[in-house]
XYZ file of C-alpha atoms in Angstrom:
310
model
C 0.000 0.000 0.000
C 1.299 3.244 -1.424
C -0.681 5.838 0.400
C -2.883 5.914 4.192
C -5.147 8.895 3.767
C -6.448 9.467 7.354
C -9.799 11.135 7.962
C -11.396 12.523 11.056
C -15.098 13.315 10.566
C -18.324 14.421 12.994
C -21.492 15.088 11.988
C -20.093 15.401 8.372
C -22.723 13.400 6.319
C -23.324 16.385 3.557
C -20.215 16.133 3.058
C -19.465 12.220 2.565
C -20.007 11.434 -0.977
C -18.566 14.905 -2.550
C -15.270 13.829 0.151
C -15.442 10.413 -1.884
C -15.899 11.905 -5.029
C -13.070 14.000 -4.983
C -10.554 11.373 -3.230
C -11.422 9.256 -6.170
C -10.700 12.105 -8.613
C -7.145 13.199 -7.163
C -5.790 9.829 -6.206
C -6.570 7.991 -8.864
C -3.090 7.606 -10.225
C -1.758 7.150 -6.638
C -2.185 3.454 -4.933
C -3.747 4.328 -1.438
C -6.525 3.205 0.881
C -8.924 5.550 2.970
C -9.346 5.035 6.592
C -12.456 7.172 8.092
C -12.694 7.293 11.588
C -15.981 8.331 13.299
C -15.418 10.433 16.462
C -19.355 10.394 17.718
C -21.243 11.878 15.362
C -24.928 11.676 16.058
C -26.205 12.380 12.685
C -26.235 9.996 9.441
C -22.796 10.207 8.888
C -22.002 6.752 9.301
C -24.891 5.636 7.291
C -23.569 7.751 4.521
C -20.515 6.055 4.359
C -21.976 2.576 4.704
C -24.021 3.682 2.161
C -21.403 5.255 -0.634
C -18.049 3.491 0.408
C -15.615 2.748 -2.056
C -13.857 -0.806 -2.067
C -10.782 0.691 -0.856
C -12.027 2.448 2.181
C -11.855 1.090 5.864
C -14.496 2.670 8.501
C -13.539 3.065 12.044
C -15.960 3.933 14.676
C -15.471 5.104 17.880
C -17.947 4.517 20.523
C -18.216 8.518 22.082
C -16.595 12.063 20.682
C -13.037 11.499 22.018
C -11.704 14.915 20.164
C -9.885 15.089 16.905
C -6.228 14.200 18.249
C -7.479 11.238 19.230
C -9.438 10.267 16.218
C -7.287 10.903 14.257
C -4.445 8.792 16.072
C -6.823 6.116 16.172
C -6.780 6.201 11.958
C -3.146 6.519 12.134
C -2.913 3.246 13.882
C -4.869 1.004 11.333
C -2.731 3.153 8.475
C -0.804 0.478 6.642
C 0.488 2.477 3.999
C 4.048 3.630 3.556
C 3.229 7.460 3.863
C 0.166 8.727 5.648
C -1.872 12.011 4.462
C -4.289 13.423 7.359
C -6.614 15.700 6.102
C -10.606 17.412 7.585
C -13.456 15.570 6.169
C -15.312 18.870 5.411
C -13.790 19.626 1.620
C -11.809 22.686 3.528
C -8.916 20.832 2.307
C -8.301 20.002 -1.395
C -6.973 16.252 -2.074
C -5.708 17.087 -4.920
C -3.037 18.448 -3.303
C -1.457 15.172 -1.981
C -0.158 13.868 -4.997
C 1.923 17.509 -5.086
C 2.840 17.034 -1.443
C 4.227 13.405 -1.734
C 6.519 14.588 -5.206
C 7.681 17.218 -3.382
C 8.281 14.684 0.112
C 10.268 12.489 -2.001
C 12.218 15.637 -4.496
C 13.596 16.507 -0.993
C 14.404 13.918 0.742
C 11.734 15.136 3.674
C 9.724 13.043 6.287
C 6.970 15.125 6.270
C 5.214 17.805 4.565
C 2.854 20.392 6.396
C 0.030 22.322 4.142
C -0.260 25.570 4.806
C -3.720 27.478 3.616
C -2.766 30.055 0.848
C -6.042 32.021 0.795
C -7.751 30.911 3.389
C -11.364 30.834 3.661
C -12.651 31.495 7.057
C -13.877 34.355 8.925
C -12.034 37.122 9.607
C -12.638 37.702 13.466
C -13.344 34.516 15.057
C -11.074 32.396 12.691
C -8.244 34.261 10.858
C -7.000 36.989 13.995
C -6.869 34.284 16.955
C -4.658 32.083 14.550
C -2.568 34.637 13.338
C -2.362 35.078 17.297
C -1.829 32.034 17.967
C -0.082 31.015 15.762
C 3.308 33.715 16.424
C 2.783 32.251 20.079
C 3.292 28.932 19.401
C 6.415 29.994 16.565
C 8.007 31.919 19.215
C 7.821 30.078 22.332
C 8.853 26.652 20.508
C 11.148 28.261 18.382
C 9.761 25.640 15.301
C 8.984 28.315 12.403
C 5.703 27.368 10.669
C 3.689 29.555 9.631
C -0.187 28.075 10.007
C 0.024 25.214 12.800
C -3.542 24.667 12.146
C -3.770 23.399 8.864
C -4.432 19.273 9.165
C -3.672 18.434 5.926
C -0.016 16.649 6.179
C 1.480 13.846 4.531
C 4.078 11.823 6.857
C 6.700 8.813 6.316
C 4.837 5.970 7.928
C 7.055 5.341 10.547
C 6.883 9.043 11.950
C 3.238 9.515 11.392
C 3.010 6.305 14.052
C 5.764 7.754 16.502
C 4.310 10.634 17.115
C 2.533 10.343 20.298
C -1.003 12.149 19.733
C -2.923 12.306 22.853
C -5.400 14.825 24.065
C -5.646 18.405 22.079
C -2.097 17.886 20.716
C -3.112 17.649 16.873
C -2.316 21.273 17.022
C 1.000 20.615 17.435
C 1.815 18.280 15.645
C 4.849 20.317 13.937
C 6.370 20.882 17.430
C 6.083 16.616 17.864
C 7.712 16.320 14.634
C 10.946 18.186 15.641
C 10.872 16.266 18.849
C 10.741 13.469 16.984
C 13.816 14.671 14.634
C 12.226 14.475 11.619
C 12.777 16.520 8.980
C 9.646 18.896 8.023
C 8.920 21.619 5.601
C 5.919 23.345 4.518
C 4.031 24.018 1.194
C 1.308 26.213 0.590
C -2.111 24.966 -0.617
C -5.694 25.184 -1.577
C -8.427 26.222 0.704
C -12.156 26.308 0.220
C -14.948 27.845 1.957
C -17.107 25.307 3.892
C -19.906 24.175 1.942
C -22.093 21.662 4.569
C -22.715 21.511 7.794
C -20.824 23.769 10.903
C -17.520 24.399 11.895
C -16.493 22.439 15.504
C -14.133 25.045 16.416
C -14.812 28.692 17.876
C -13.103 31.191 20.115
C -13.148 28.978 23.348
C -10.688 27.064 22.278
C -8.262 29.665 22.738
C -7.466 28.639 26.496
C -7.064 24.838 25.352
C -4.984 25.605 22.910
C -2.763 27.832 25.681
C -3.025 25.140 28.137
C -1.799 22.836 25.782
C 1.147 24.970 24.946
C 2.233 25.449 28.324
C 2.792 21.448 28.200
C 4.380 21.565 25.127
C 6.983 23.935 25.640
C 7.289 21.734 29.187
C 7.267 18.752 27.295
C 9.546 20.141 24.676
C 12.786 21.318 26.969
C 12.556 20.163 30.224
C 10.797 16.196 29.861
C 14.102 14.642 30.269
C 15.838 17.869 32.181
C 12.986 18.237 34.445
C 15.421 19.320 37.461
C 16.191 22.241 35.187
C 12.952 24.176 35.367
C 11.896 23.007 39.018
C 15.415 23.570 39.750
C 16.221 27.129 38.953
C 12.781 28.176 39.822
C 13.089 26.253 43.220
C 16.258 27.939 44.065
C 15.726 31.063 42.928
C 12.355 31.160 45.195
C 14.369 29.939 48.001
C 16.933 32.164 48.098
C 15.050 35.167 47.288
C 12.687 34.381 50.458
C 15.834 33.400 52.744
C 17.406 36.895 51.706
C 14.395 38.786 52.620
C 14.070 36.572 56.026
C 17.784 36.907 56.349
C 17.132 41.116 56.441
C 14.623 40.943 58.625
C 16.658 39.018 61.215
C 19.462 41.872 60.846
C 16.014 44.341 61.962
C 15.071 42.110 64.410
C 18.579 41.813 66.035
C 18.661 45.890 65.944
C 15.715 46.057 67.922
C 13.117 47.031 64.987
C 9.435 45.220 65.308
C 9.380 42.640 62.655
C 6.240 41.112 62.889
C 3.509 43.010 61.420
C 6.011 43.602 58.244
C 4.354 41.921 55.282
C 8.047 40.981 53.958
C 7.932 38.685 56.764
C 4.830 36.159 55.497
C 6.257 36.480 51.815
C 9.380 35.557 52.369
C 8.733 32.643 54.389
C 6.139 31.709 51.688
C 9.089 32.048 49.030
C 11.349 29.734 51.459
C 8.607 26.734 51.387
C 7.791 27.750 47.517
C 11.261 27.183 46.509
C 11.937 23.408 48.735
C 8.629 22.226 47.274
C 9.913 22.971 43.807
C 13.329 21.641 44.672
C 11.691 18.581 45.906
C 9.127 18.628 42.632
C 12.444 18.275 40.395
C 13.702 14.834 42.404
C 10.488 13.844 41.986
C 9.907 14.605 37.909
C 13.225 13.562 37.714
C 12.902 9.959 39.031
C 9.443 9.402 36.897
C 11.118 10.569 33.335
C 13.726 7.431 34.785
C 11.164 5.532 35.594
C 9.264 5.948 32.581
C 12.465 5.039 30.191
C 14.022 2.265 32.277
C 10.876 0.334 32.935
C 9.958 0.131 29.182
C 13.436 -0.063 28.041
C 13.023 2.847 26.185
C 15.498 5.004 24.892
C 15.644 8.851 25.094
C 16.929 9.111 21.466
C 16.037 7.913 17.625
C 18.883 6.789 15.522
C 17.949 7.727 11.471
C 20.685 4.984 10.435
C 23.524 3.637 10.750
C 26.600 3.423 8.132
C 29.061 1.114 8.428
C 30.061 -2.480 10.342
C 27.330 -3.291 12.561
């Protein structure tokens, strides 16, 4: 099998047969299978793709609305093609431009390919301005440069596609897993379309998920096998900040000033308990990330190849 193309859909059923229609139309010269995977809808959308399936399509259906990170890892899984495309079910995205995105995988020498929407057709204030936003957040505080982190349409190397660890809300950052991973990524622009059926499933409260979710990220992405680094310096520099403030107001107190109604009293002890439990967090984080390698015999590293005598 040549090519996995991995769809998420909800509530999508307008859209099923013009999805299949225009699969069948771009891949045609391109070997590849179609795994759908059902996150919950509670409309005919399963019934629409019982209904129009081609022979080449496998249906996966999960029993609740898990989110799209997990859908889609759950199509990833049953992927048994040797690159994987991940695209929206809701003709956003153009499948035509797979076939581009694989040539240009292949021309340079890439493991995967990120889309990014070249006139993109959403609405100006709730879509477009929060991911600009958003976007230049994510660029800056995980220093990995793409430009539209929220464009699904991807095509992966099989073996990084199933590496890469999707859980929870993380779809969105799927570029920032990628470099963790070590593989090598670029992006190409292409086609967007204005929604034709149904509604969108995102809106502007998604904003402080996809914040929270950073926060781990950037966590994730320095510190997860350096934990004692952030706790650390964080932990020390609370506890010597309050012990320098407590240490002060023991010179006051030994001069014969009245120390205890002095709110630099409370905060420095608070600083002084801050910065041990910190200190103490880092041991901690520090002997899980050991515990979490050592007990699976995993390693903290991905070798690419190697040349030479074995």
């Amino acid at each position: 099998m040549k090519l996995s193309v991995v769809i998420p859909v909800m509530n999508e059923q307008e859209s099923i047969r013009p999805l299949f229609d225009a699969l069948c139309a771009s891949l045609s010269s391109v070997e590849h299978e179609i795994i759908l995977v059902d996150d919950g809808s509670t409309d005919g959308t399963v019934a629409q793709i019982e209904a129009h399936r081609p022979s080449n399509l496998k249906l996966v259906v999960l029993n609740k609305n898990y989110g799209q990170t997990t859908a889609m890892a759950a199509g990833i899984d049953e992927a048994s093609g040797e690159l994987i495309a991940t695209m929206d079910g809701d003709l956003q995205n153009d499948p035509g431009d797979i076939p581009m995105m694989m040539q240009y995988l292949f021309e340079h020498d890439l493991d995967v390919v990120a889309g990014r929407r070249a006139g993109r057709k959403d609405g100006m204030v709730l879509r477009k301005i929060p991911s600009l936003i958003a976007n230049a957040i994510i660029r800056n505080m995980t220093d990995v440069h793409i430009r539209d982190y929220g464009c699904t349409l991807k095509v992966f190397k099989k073996d990084v596609a199933k590496n890469l660890g999707l859980y929870g809300e993380l779809h969105r950052f799927i570029p920032v897993l990628v470099q963790l991973y070590g593989a090598r990524m670029e992006e190409v622009d292409v086609r967007h379309h204005p929604r034709k059926f149904g509604r969108s499933k995102y809106g502007i409260g998604r904003t402080f998920k996809v914040l929270s979710d950073l926060l781990f990220m950037v966590f994730f992405q320095k510190y997860s096998q350096k934990p004692m680094h952030l706790f650390g310096t964080l932990g020390f520099l609370s506890l010597f900040t309050g012990l320098g403030m407590n240490l002060y107001l023991l010179v006051l107190k030994i001069l014969g000033q009245d120390i205890g109604n002095r709110p630099l009293l409370s905060l420095g002890i608070i600083l002084t308990f801050i910065g041990i439990q910190l200190i103490t967090t880092g041991f901690i984080a520090e002997f899980i990330m050991r515990t979490y390698y050592e007990s699976q015999n995993k390693k903290p590293y991905i070798i690419r190849k190697i040349v030479g005598k074995q």
